Amino acid sequence: MTTTNNLRFGVIGAGRIGKLHAENIATRIPGVEVAAIADVDLNSAQELAARLHISVAAGDYHTLLSDPTIDAVAICSSTDTHAKIIIQAAQAGKHIFCEKPIDFDLAKIDAALDAVEKAGIKLQIGFNRRFDPNFKKVRTMIAEGKIGTPHIIRITSRDPAPPPISYVKVSGGMFLDMTIHDFDMARYLSGSEVVEVYTAAGVMVDPEIGEAGDVDTAVITLRFANGAIGTIDNSRKAVYGYDQRVEVFGSEGMVQAHNNTPDNDIFFSADGVLSAKPLYFFLERYTESYIAELKEFAQSIRENTAPPVVGIDGRIPVLIGLAARKSHLENRPVKLTEVG
Ligand SMILES: NC(=O)c1ccc[n+]([C@@H]2O[C@H](COP(=O)([O-])OP(=O)(O)OC[C@H]3O[C@@H](n4cnc5c(N)ncnc54)[C@H](O)[C@@H]3O)[C@@H](O)[C@H]2O)c1
């Protein structure tokens, strides 16, 4: 039996992002708690549960789904498990927070979204960058008309180091794994839908990434339904740290969001001028956003309102990613209508 009025979460997947979400739910978000953690690697589940003083650690996530005291699950397992777990969790009546992407396959995404609709539960997708205070402010200024009509949207998104090749091989490729956040950001900032993409991509960082069938460097041009034009520039390796910037230029002005740094000290000497590098990677850069997204998810459950990032917001960036990949492979602009 539930002994508090807290929303009780089950966390599925105790890897990089599962650890972060479990810790946030357990310690940083009022009114929620972690009831149980599951991972196919039982040791990972047990270690995380012990660290956070959670009594239930399972090797099989069905243990969480059949527990009537659990209100919601956070799906943080590998991408290829998301769609199946969404369907089963929805059928078990659990609200669902699911990490991006829902899946690489549109038919599987549609089946998952169908199950969510039938069950009438809440589903939020983990596009955390929308909850970054800087990007949120840029979005608000655009929505308030401060820069007039947006004409050009520029997104720079470069990782400090590529993931292991084992991860690259199951990641769905850079467009669906990494750029997917930027496709979501493009929709979020522009308030319009992408209708066509043109990709120039290659392997500049690590030949092994190319041998695994993926790319590590890309510039993607986007055309939006409202006529605006965008560019996304990606690299899997920026030697100076995690480079996350946006700029939106419009008829009445421009708004930019720069990188976050650990401090804003600037050292001047005879050799030059030195300031801190950007915060290292997503865990450091987007700390606040991971807390804010789950706070809003919990609020949407409590107040029975729509979550801020719903299922269709999970589907469309996958569609854009598939079009970007097709454009790269066929070396031509691709309309979204061509892929789904
Ligand atoms: N929003 C973000 O910023 C962000 C950042 C990183 C990862 N992600 C997403 O989160 C997901 C996980 O990524 P990660 O980097 O944490 O990966 P990871 O490999 O570190 O962790 C995945 C965990 O899931 C477990 N797992 C696999 N199948 C399972 C199953 N059937 N049941 C229970 N556990 C299972 C694995 O044993 C592993 O511990 C991916 O979909 C990724 O795209 C999102």
mmCIF file of C-alpha atoms and ligand atoms in Angstrom:
data_model
loop_
_atom_site.group_PDB
_atom_site.id
_atom_site.type_symbol
_atom_site.label_atom_id
_atom_site.label_comp_id
_atom_site.label_asym_id
_atom_site.label_seq_id
_atom_site.Cartn_x
_atom_site.Cartn_y
_atom_site.Cartn_z
ATOM 1 C CA MET A 1 0.000 0.000 0.000
ATOM 2 C CA THR A 2 1.128 3.564 -0.719
ATOM 3 C CA THR A 3 1.855 5.296 2.565
ATOM 4 C CA THR A 4 2.311 8.831 1.202
ATOM 5 C CA ASN A 5 0.518 10.982 -1.336
ATOM 6 C CA ASN A 6 3.625 10.967 -3.477
ATOM 7 C CA LEU A 7 3.399 9.799 -7.073
ATOM 8 C CA ARG A 8 5.259 6.502 -7.160
ATOM 9 C CA PHE A 9 7.597 5.929 -10.098
ATOM 10 C CA GLY A 10 9.191 2.790 -11.408
ATOM 11 C CA VAL A 11 12.436 3.428 -13.281
ATOM 12 C CA ILE A 12 13.190 1.011 -16.129
ATOM 13 C CA GLY A 13 16.848 0.989 -17.195
ATOM 14 C CA ALA A 14 19.643 1.883 -14.783
ATOM 15 C CA GLY A 15 22.224 3.121 -17.299
ATOM 16 C CA ARG A 16 23.498 6.686 -17.835
ATOM 17 C CA ILE A 17 20.154 8.441 -18.096
ATOM 18 C CA GLY A 18 18.253 6.028 -15.814
ATOM 19 C CA LYS A 19 20.646 6.832 -12.968
ATOM 20 C CA LEU A 20 20.124 10.548 -13.497
ATOM 21 C CA HIS A 21 16.321 10.386 -13.640
ATOM 22 C CA ALA A 22 16.116 7.999 -10.668
ATOM 23 C CA GLU A 23 18.254 10.327 -8.577
ATOM 24 C CA ASN A 24 16.213 13.372 -9.609
ATOM 25 C CA ILE A 25 12.899 11.644 -8.859
ATOM 26 C CA ALA A 26 14.193 10.331 -5.544
ATOM 27 C CA THR A 27 15.867 13.492 -4.299
ATOM 28 C CA ARG A 28 15.091 16.646 -6.293
ATOM 29 C CA ILE A 29 11.419 16.661 -7.210
ATOM 30 C CA PRO A 30 8.802 17.290 -4.538
ATOM 31 C CA GLY A 31 5.767 14.990 -4.412
ATOM 32 C CA VAL A 32 7.331 12.035 -6.235
ATOM 33 C CA GLU A 33 9.319 8.998 -5.196
ATOM 34 C CA VAL A 34 11.055 6.020 -6.771
ATOM 35 C CA ALA A 35 9.248 2.841 -5.761
ATOM 36 C CA ALA A 36 11.340 0.381 -7.773
ATOM 37 C CA ILE A 37 14.129 0.103 -10.320
ATOM 38 C CA ALA A 38 14.425 -2.542 -13.046
ATOM 39 C CA ASP A 39 17.265 -3.404 -15.388
ATOM 40 C CA VAL A 40 18.001 -6.589 -17.326
ATOM 41 C CA ASP A 41 21.383 -6.253 -15.674
ATOM 42 C CA LEU A 42 20.145 -6.942 -12.142
ATOM 43 C CA ASN A 43 23.430 -5.744 -10.613
ATOM 44 C CA SER A 44 22.920 -2.276 -12.131
ATOM 45 C CA ALA A 45 19.378 -2.129 -10.751
ATOM 46 C CA GLN A 46 20.524 -3.296 -7.318
ATOM 47 C CA GLU A 47 23.456 -0.882 -7.156
ATOM 48 C CA LEU A 48 21.288 2.106 -8.062
ATOM 49 C CA ALA A 49 18.507 1.029 -5.694
ATOM 50 C CA ALA A 50 20.994 0.631 -2.836
ATOM 51 C CA ARG A 51 22.515 4.050 -3.509
ATOM 52 C CA LEU A 52 19.106 5.727 -3.430
ATOM 53 C CA HIS A 53 17.711 3.565 -0.576
ATOM 54 C CA ILE A 54 14.998 2.051 -2.788
ATOM 55 C CA SER A 55 13.788 -1.326 -1.514
ATOM 56 C CA VAL A 56 12.786 -2.940 -4.831
ATOM 57 C CA ALA A 57 15.320 -3.793 -7.567
ATOM 58 C CA ALA A 58 14.228 -6.151 -10.333
ATOM 59 C CA GLY A 59 15.799 -7.836 -13.340
ATOM 60 C CA ASP A 60 12.473 -7.831 -15.157
ATOM 61 C CA TYR A 61 10.477 -4.614 -15.648
ATOM 62 C CA HIS A 62 7.177 -6.584 -15.575
ATOM 63 C CA THR A 63 7.597 -6.619 -11.778
ATOM 64 C CA LEU A 64 7.036 -2.850 -11.875
ATOM 65 C CA LEU A 65 4.130 -3.023 -14.302
ATOM 66 C CA SER A 66 2.231 -5.513 -12.135
ATOM 67 C CA ASP A 67 2.700 -3.464 -8.942
ATOM 68 C CA PRO A 68 -0.605 -1.630 -8.345
ATOM 69 C CA THR A 69 1.064 0.952 -6.079
ATOM 70 C CA ILE A 70 3.199 2.273 -8.947
ATOM 71 C CA ASP A 71 1.570 5.230 -10.741
ATOM 72 C CA ALA A 72 4.096 5.923 -13.493
ATOM 73 C CA VAL A 73 7.195 4.532 -15.158
ATOM 74 C CA ALA A 74 10.257 6.284 -16.545
ATOM 75 C CA ILE A 75 11.506 4.276 -19.522
ATOM 76 C CA CYS A 76 15.280 4.778 -19.622
ATOM 77 C CA SER A 77 16.308 1.488 -21.234
ATOM 78 C CA SER A 78 17.927 1.139 -24.669
ATOM 79 C CA THR A 79 15.934 2.662 -27.518
ATOM 80 C CA ASP A 80 15.004 -0.683 -29.115
ATOM 81 C CA THR A 81 12.949 -1.562 -25.999
ATOM 82 C CA HIS A 82 10.904 1.667 -25.734
ATOM 83 C CA ALA A 83 7.944 0.943 -28.021
ATOM 84 C CA LYS A 84 7.274 -2.489 -26.535
ATOM 85 C CA ILE A 85 7.509 -1.226 -22.945
ATOM 86 C CA ILE A 86 5.244 1.760 -23.743
ATOM 87 C CA ILE A 87 2.550 -0.633 -25.005
ATOM 88 C CA GLN A 88 2.806 -2.912 -21.969
ATOM 89 C CA ALA A 89 2.974 -0.033 -19.476
ATOM 90 C CA ALA A 90 -0.045 1.665 -21.088
ATOM 91 C CA GLN A 91 -2.011 -1.593 -20.903
ATOM 92 C CA ALA A 92 -1.051 -1.826 -17.213
ATOM 93 C CA GLY A 93 -2.508 1.682 -16.716
ATOM 94 C CA LYS A 94 0.800 3.382 -15.859
ATOM 95 C CA HIS A 95 1.584 6.942 -16.884
ATOM 96 C CA ILE A 96 4.765 6.996 -18.949
ATOM 97 C CA PHE A 97 7.796 9.208 -19.230
ATOM 98 C CA CYS A 98 9.875 7.775 -22.095
ATOM 99 C CA GLU A 99 13.342 8.758 -23.188
ATOM 100 C CA LYS A 100 13.898 9.800 -26.812
ATOM 101 C CA PRO A 101 13.547 8.409 -29.391
ATOM 102 C CA ILE A 102 10.372 6.321 -29.074
ATOM 103 C CA ASP A 103 11.732 4.004 -31.771
ATOM 104 C CA PHE A 104 13.473 4.161 -35.161
ATOM 105 C CA ASP A 105 10.477 2.671 -36.928
ATOM 106 C CA LEU A 106 7.319 4.713 -37.597
ATOM 107 C CA ALA A 107 4.988 1.675 -37.519
ATOM 108 C CA LYS A 108 6.263 0.727 -34.053
ATOM 109 C CA ILE A 109 5.871 4.331 -32.878
ATOM 110 C CA ASP A 110 2.297 4.406 -34.169
ATOM 111 C CA ALA A 111 1.465 1.148 -32.373
ATOM 112 C CA ALA A 112 2.870 2.597 -29.146
ATOM 113 C CA LEU A 113 0.942 5.878 -29.507
ATOM 114 C CA ASP A 114 -2.202 3.908 -30.272
ATOM 115 C CA ALA A 115 -1.851 1.927 -27.046
ATOM 116 C CA VAL A 116 -1.351 5.178 -25.103
ATOM 117 C CA GLU A 117 -4.492 6.692 -26.576
ATOM 118 C CA LYS A 118 -6.581 3.585 -25.902
ATOM 119 C CA ALA A 119 -5.386 3.413 -22.289
ATOM 120 C CA GLY A 120 -5.955 7.150 -21.727
ATOM 121 C CA ILE A 121 -2.721 7.513 -19.768
ATOM 122 C CA LYS A 122 -0.189 10.367 -19.982
ATOM 123 C CA LEU A 123 2.909 9.974 -22.150
ATOM 124 C CA GLN A 124 5.765 12.471 -22.123
ATOM 125 C CA ILE A 125 8.852 12.158 -24.326
ATOM 126 C CA GLY A 126 12.286 13.120 -22.938
ATOM 127 C CA PHE A 127 13.090 16.133 -25.088
ATOM 128 C CA ASN A 128 14.740 17.824 -22.128
ATOM 129 C CA ARG A 129 16.308 20.720 -24.049
ATOM 130 C CA ARG A 130 12.895 22.413 -24.225
ATOM 131 C CA PHE A 131 13.196 22.828 -20.456
ATOM 132 C CA ASP A 132 16.629 24.456 -20.541
ATOM 133 C CA PRO A 133 16.080 27.972 -19.132
ATOM 134 C CA ASN A 134 18.076 29.652 -21.957
ATOM 135 C CA PHE A 135 16.272 27.912 -24.799
ATOM 136 C CA LYS A 136 12.926 28.361 -23.056
ATOM 137 C CA LYS A 137 13.537 32.103 -22.900
ATOM 138 C CA VAL A 138 14.448 32.189 -26.612
ATOM 139 C CA ARG A 139 11.204 30.334 -27.406
ATOM 140 C CA THR A 140 9.175 32.714 -25.246
ATOM 141 C CA MET A 141 10.698 35.792 -26.915
ATOM 142 C CA ILE A 142 9.914 34.397 -30.362
ATOM 143 C CA ALA A 143 6.346 33.499 -29.340
ATOM 144 C CA GLU A 144 5.899 37.048 -27.953
ATOM 145 C CA GLY A 145 6.918 38.447 -31.337
ATOM 146 C CA LYS A 146 10.070 40.145 -29.987
ATOM 147 C CA ILE A 147 12.061 39.319 -33.144
ATOM 148 C CA GLY A 148 9.106 39.667 -35.512
ATOM 149 C CA THR A 149 8.655 36.876 -38.034
ATOM 150 C CA PRO A 150 11.434 34.240 -37.751
ATOM 151 C CA HIS A 151 13.385 33.927 -41.009
ATOM 152 C CA ILE A 152 16.518 31.916 -40.143
ATOM 153 C CA ILE A 153 17.010 29.385 -37.332
ATOM 154 C CA ARG A 154 20.557 28.219 -36.634
ATOM 155 C CA ILE A 155 21.287 25.386 -34.253
ATOM 156 C CA THR A 156 24.836 24.355 -33.367
ATOM 157 C CA SER A 157 25.038 21.026 -31.582
ATOM 158 C CA ARG A 158 28.432 19.383 -31.148
ATOM 159 C CA ASP A 159 29.375 16.704 -28.652
ATOM 160 C CA PRO A 160 32.715 16.780 -26.820
ATOM 161 C CA ALA A 161 33.517 13.157 -27.737
ATOM 162 C CA PRO A 162 31.873 10.377 -29.725
ATOM 163 C CA PRO A 163 30.108 7.531 -27.907
ATOM 164 C CA PRO A 164 31.662 4.023 -27.900
ATOM 165 C CA ILE A 165 31.375 2.143 -31.212
ATOM 166 C CA SER A 166 29.188 -0.459 -29.454
ATOM 167 C CA TYR A 167 26.676 2.363 -28.741
ATOM 168 C CA VAL A 168 26.970 3.781 -32.293
ATOM 169 C CA LYS A 169 26.025 0.382 -33.730
ATOM 170 C CA VAL A 170 22.673 0.232 -31.878
ATOM 171 C CA SER A 171 21.964 3.971 -31.732
ATOM 172 C CA GLY A 172 19.993 4.170 -34.981
ATOM 173 C CA GLY A 173 22.658 6.490 -36.433
ATOM 174 C CA MET A 174 23.579 10.078 -35.633
ATOM 175 C CA PHE A 175 20.417 11.632 -37.107
ATOM 176 C CA LEU A 176 18.071 9.541 -34.930
ATOM 177 C CA ASP A 177 20.267 9.457 -31.839
ATOM 178 C CA MET A 178 21.862 12.901 -31.615
ATOM 179 C CA THR A 179 20.330 15.267 -34.187
ATOM 180 C CA ILE A 180 16.873 14.196 -33.031
ATOM 181 C CA HIS A 181 17.228 16.668 -30.135
ATOM 182 C CA ASP A 182 18.006 19.412 -32.678
ATOM 183 C CA PHE A 183 15.031 18.478 -34.872
ATOM 184 C CA ASP A 184 12.867 18.845 -31.768
ATOM 185 C CA MET A 185 14.541 22.171 -30.939
ATOM 186 C CA ALA A 186 13.913 23.388 -34.500
ATOM 187 C CA ARG A 187 10.164 22.680 -34.135
ATOM 188 C CA TYR A 188 10.089 24.118 -30.632
ATOM 189 C CA LEU A 189 11.829 27.380 -31.532
ATOM 190 C CA SER A 190 10.159 27.984 -34.894
ATOM 191 C CA GLY A 191 6.636 26.992 -33.818
ATOM 192 C CA SER A 192 6.356 25.574 -37.328
ATOM 193 C CA GLU A 193 6.761 22.158 -38.930
ATOM 194 C CA VAL A 194 9.722 21.060 -41.040
ATOM 195 C CA VAL A 195 8.600 20.170 -44.567
ATOM 196 C CA GLU A 196 11.922 19.453 -46.329
ATOM 197 C CA VAL A 197 15.511 18.641 -45.384
ATOM 198 C CA TYR A 198 18.814 18.552 -47.203
ATOM 199 C CA THR A 199 21.774 16.871 -45.551
ATOM 200 C CA ALA A 200 25.492 17.152 -46.213
ATOM 201 C CA ALA A 201 27.221 14.637 -43.949
ATOM 202 C CA GLY A 202 30.468 12.742 -43.654
ATOM 203 C CA VAL A 203 32.963 11.020 -41.413
ATOM 204 C CA MET A 204 35.566 13.508 -40.164
ATOM 205 C CA VAL A 205 36.089 12.371 -36.553
ATOM 206 C CA ASP A 206 36.566 8.596 -36.459
ATOM 207 C CA PRO A 207 36.776 6.173 -39.422
ATOM 208 C CA GLU A 208 35.358 3.417 -37.177
ATOM 209 C CA ILE A 209 32.084 5.368 -37.061
ATOM 210 C CA GLY A 210 32.033 5.236 -40.874
ATOM 211 C CA GLU A 211 32.812 1.512 -40.829
ATOM 212 C CA ALA A 212 29.811 1.068 -38.490
ATOM 213 C CA GLY A 213 27.684 2.665 -41.228
ATOM 214 C CA ASP A 214 27.209 6.018 -39.520
ATOM 215 C CA VAL A 215 28.373 9.631 -39.937
ATOM 216 C CA ASP A 216 29.901 11.951 -37.336
ATOM 217 C CA THR A 217 29.688 15.374 -39.000
ATOM 218 C CA ALA A 218 26.700 17.009 -40.686
ATOM 219 C CA VAL A 219 25.063 20.208 -41.791
ATOM 220 C CA ILE A 220 21.328 19.872 -42.340
ATOM 221 C CA THR A 221 19.229 22.526 -44.028
ATOM 222 C CA LEU A 222 15.571 22.682 -43.011
ATOM 223 C CA ARG A 223 12.608 24.302 -44.744
ATOM 224 C CA PHE A 224 9.633 25.084 -42.507
ATOM 225 C CA ALA A 225 5.943 25.217 -43.433
ATOM 226 C CA ASN A 226 5.866 28.943 -42.577
ATOM 227 C CA GLY A 227 8.681 29.656 -45.065
ATOM 228 C CA ALA A 228 11.503 29.982 -42.529
ATOM 229 C CA ILE A 229 14.847 28.279 -43.219
ATOM 230 C CA GLY A 230 17.034 26.531 -40.670
ATOM 231 C CA THR A 231 20.426 24.917 -40.338
ATOM 232 C CA ILE A 232 21.641 22.356 -37.852
ATOM 233 C CA ASP A 233 25.356 21.750 -37.581
ATOM 234 C CA ASN A 234 26.536 18.631 -35.790
ATOM 235 C CA SER A 235 29.843 17.102 -34.849
ATOM 236 C CA ARG A 236 30.526 14.130 -32.619
ATOM 237 C CA LYS A 237 33.720 15.774 -31.395
ATOM 238 C CA ALA A 238 34.353 19.368 -30.369
ATOM 239 C CA VAL A 239 37.716 19.495 -28.574
ATOM 240 C CA TYR A 240 36.627 22.504 -26.494
ATOM 241 C CA GLY A 241 33.553 20.807 -24.959
ATOM 242 C CA TYR A 242 29.807 20.533 -25.488
ATOM 243 C CA ASP A 243 28.855 23.227 -27.998
ATOM 244 C CA GLN A 244 25.133 24.002 -27.730
ATOM 245 C CA ARG A 245 24.025 27.295 -29.234
ATOM 246 C CA VAL A 246 20.973 28.633 -31.017
ATOM 247 C CA GLU A 247 20.287 31.778 -32.981
ATOM 248 C CA VAL A 248 16.970 32.887 -34.440
ATOM 249 C CA PHE A 249 16.961 35.822 -36.843
ATOM 250 C CA GLY A 250 13.702 37.546 -37.680
ATOM 251 C CA SER A 251 12.115 40.584 -39.332
ATOM 252 C CA GLU A 252 12.491 42.700 -36.135
ATOM 253 C CA GLY A 253 15.714 41.380 -34.640
ATOM 254 C CA MET A 254 17.662 38.372 -33.517
ATOM 255 C CA VAL A 255 17.951 36.268 -30.371
ATOM 256 C CA GLN A 256 20.866 34.022 -29.455
ATOM 257 C CA ALA A 257 21.600 31.543 -26.656
ATOM 258 C CA HIS A 258 25.264 30.846 -26.000
ATOM 259 C CA ASN A 259 27.048 28.020 -24.224
ATOM 260 C CA ASN A 260 26.963 27.676 -20.452
ATOM 261 C CA THR A 261 30.326 27.711 -18.695
ATOM 262 C CA PRO A 262 31.268 26.623 -15.158
ATOM 263 C CA ASP A 263 32.214 30.234 -14.350
ATOM 264 C CA ASN A 264 32.380 33.561 -16.181
ATOM 265 C CA ASP A 265 35.913 34.562 -15.115
ATOM 266 C CA ILE A 266 38.180 35.867 -17.865
ATOM 267 C CA PHE A 267 41.968 35.820 -17.365
ATOM 268 C CA PHE A 268 44.028 38.394 -19.300
ATOM 269 C CA SER A 269 47.796 38.012 -19.639
ATOM 270 C CA ALA A 270 50.665 38.792 -22.017
ATOM 271 C CA ASP A 271 49.901 35.481 -23.775
ATOM 272 C CA GLY A 272 46.257 36.202 -24.435
ATOM 273 C CA VAL A 273 42.799 36.088 -22.924
ATOM 274 C CA LEU A 274 41.460 32.908 -21.359
ATOM 275 C CA SER A 275 37.958 31.947 -20.256
ATOM 276 C CA ALA A 276 36.333 28.641 -19.248
ATOM 277 C CA LYS A 277 35.331 26.034 -21.813
ATOM 278 C CA PRO A 278 31.623 25.129 -22.152
ATOM 279 C CA LEU A 279 30.255 22.716 -19.551
ATOM 280 C CA TYR A 280 31.524 19.278 -20.544
ATOM 281 C CA PHE A 281 28.489 17.261 -21.727
ATOM 282 C CA PHE A 282 24.736 16.780 -21.421
ATOM 283 C CA LEU A 283 24.730 15.735 -17.770
ATOM 284 C CA GLU A 284 26.482 18.968 -16.797
ATOM 285 C CA ARG A 285 24.908 21.296 -19.383
ATOM 286 C CA TYR A 286 21.294 20.231 -19.065
ATOM 287 C CA THR A 287 21.099 19.450 -15.319
ATOM 288 C CA GLU A 288 18.216 21.845 -14.665
ATOM 289 C CA SER A 289 16.257 20.722 -17.715
ATOM 290 C CA TYR A 290 16.159 17.075 -16.576
ATOM 291 C CA ILE A 291 14.619 18.134 -13.265
ATOM 292 C CA ALA A 292 12.172 20.570 -14.870
ATOM 293 C CA GLU A 293 10.850 18.065 -17.441
ATOM 294 C CA LEU A 294 9.970 15.520 -14.751
ATOM 295 C CA LYS A 295 8.444 18.186 -12.501
ATOM 296 C CA GLU A 296 6.133 19.164 -15.350
ATOM 297 C CA PHE A 297 5.330 15.523 -16.096
ATOM 298 C CA ALA A 298 4.347 14.915 -12.454
ATOM 299 C CA GLN A 299 2.267 18.095 -12.510
ATOM 300 C CA SER A 300 0.423 16.965 -15.639
ATOM 301 C CA ILE A 301 -0.480 13.684 -13.902
ATOM 302 C CA ARG A 302 -1.611 15.417 -10.727
ATOM 303 C CA GLU A 303 -3.632 18.097 -12.509
ATOM 304 C CA ASN A 304 -4.803 15.785 -15.305
ATOM 305 C CA THR A 305 -3.526 18.123 -18.024
ATOM 306 C CA ALA A 306 -1.659 17.313 -21.243
ATOM 307 C CA PRO A 307 2.093 16.768 -20.705
ATOM 308 C CA PRO A 308 4.307 19.443 -22.297
ATOM 309 C CA VAL A 309 5.896 17.029 -24.830
ATOM 310 C CA VAL A 310 3.371 14.496 -26.107
ATOM 311 C CA GLY A 311 3.550 11.408 -28.328
ATOM 312 C CA ILE A 312 3.318 13.245 -31.651
ATOM 313 C CA ASP A 313 6.283 15.390 -30.521
ATOM 314 C CA GLY A 314 8.165 12.103 -30.249
ATOM 315 C CA ARG A 315 7.078 10.906 -33.675
ATOM 316 C CA ILE A 316 7.813 13.967 -35.823
ATOM 317 C CA PRO A 317 11.545 14.276 -35.053
ATOM 318 C CA VAL A 318 11.959 10.610 -36.045
ATOM 319 C CA LEU A 319 10.263 11.428 -39.342
ATOM 320 C CA ILE A 320 12.654 14.349 -39.856
ATOM 321 C CA GLY A 321 15.591 12.068 -38.948
ATOM 322 C CA LEU A 322 14.518 9.473 -41.512
ATOM 323 C CA ALA A 323 14.243 12.210 -44.149
ATOM 324 C CA ALA A 324 17.697 13.551 -43.186
ATOM 325 C CA ARG A 325 19.191 10.075 -43.555
ATOM 326 C CA LYS A 326 17.515 9.571 -46.946
ATOM 327 C CA SER A 327 18.758 12.969 -48.076
ATOM 328 C CA HIS A 328 22.320 12.030 -47.065
ATOM 329 C CA LEU A 329 22.151 8.646 -48.817
ATOM 330 C CA GLU A 330 20.580 10.046 -52.004
ATOM 331 C CA ASN A 331 22.384 13.407 -51.926
ATOM 332 C CA ARG A 332 19.275 15.473 -52.610
ATOM 333 C CA PRO A 333 16.616 17.490 -50.742
ATOM 334 C CA VAL A 334 13.905 15.203 -49.317
ATOM 335 C CA LYS A 335 10.356 16.233 -48.458
ATOM 336 C CA LEU A 336 8.945 14.759 -45.260
ATOM 337 C CA THR A 337 5.973 13.451 -47.215
ATOM 338 C CA GLU A 338 8.421 11.064 -48.936
ATOM 339 C CA VAL A 339 9.176 9.172 -45.716
ATOM 340 C CA GLY A 340 5.839 8.943 -43.956
HETATM 341 N N1 LIG B 1 17.478 12.951 -23.164
HETATM 342 C C1 LIG B 1 18.776 12.790 -23.095
HETATM 343 O O1 LIG B 1 19.528 13.739 -22.933
HETATM 344 C C2 LIG B 1 19.366 11.410 -23.207
HETATM 345 C C3 LIG B 1 20.707 11.226 -22.867
HETATM 346 C C4 LIG B 1 21.224 9.937 -22.943
HETATM 347 C C5 LIG B 1 20.438 8.885 -23.373
HETATM 348 N N2 LIG B 1 19.147 9.107 -23.724
HETATM 349 C C6 LIG B 1 18.295 7.991 -24.182
HETATM 350 O O2 LIG B 1 18.069 7.133 -23.065
HETATM 351 C C7 LIG B 1 18.097 5.773 -23.473
HETATM 352 C C8 LIG B 1 19.170 5.036 -22.668
HETATM 353 O O3 LIG B 1 20.414 5.609 -22.958
HETATM 354 P P1 LIG B 1 21.664 5.448 -21.938
HETATM 355 O O4 LIG B 1 22.703 6.354 -22.470
HETATM 356 O O5 LIG B 1 21.223 5.564 -20.532
HETATM 357 O O6 LIG B 1 22.070 3.928 -22.267
HETATM 358 P P2 LIG B 1 22.820 2.913 -21.330
HETATM 359 O O7 LIG B 1 23.295 1.843 -22.251
HETATM 360 O O8 LIG B 1 23.778 3.602 -20.421
HETATM 361 O O9 LIG B 1 21.651 2.306 -20.385
HETATM 362 C C9 LIG B 1 20.598 1.533 -20.860
HETATM 363 C C10 LIG B 1 20.207 0.551 -19.738
HETATM 364 O O10 LIG B 1 19.015 -0.129 -20.136
HETATM 365 C C11 LIG B 1 19.133 -1.472 -19.716
HETATM 366 N N3 LIG B 1 18.187 -2.286 -20.457
HETATM 367 C C12 LIG B 1 18.262 -2.714 -21.754
HETATM 368 N N4 LIG B 1 17.169 -3.447 -22.065
HETATM 369 C C13 LIG B 1 16.369 -3.456 -20.960
HETATM 370 C C14 LIG B 1 15.115 -4.034 -20.646
HETATM 371 N N5 LIG B 1 14.441 -4.774 -21.540
HETATM 372 N N6 LIG B 1 14.611 -3.865 -19.400
HETATM 373 C C15 LIG B 1 15.281 -3.132 -18.480
HETATM 374 N N7 LIG B 1 16.489 -2.568 -18.706
HETATM 375 C C16 LIG B 1 17.019 -2.721 -19.928
HETATM 376 C C17 LIG B 1 20.603 -1.812 -19.964
HETATM 377 O O11 LIG B 1 21.001 -2.971 -19.229
HETATM 378 C C18 LIG B 1 21.287 -0.533 -19.503
HETATM 379 O O12 LIG B 1 21.600 -0.576 -18.126
HETATM 380 C C19 LIG B 1 18.335 5.773 -24.989
HETATM 381 O O13 LIG B 1 17.096 5.657 -25.625
HETATM 382 C C20 LIG B 1 18.952 7.141 -25.255
HETATM 383 O O14 LIG B 1 18.642 7.630 -26.550
HETATM 384 C C21 LIG B 1 18.599 10.340 -23.634
#
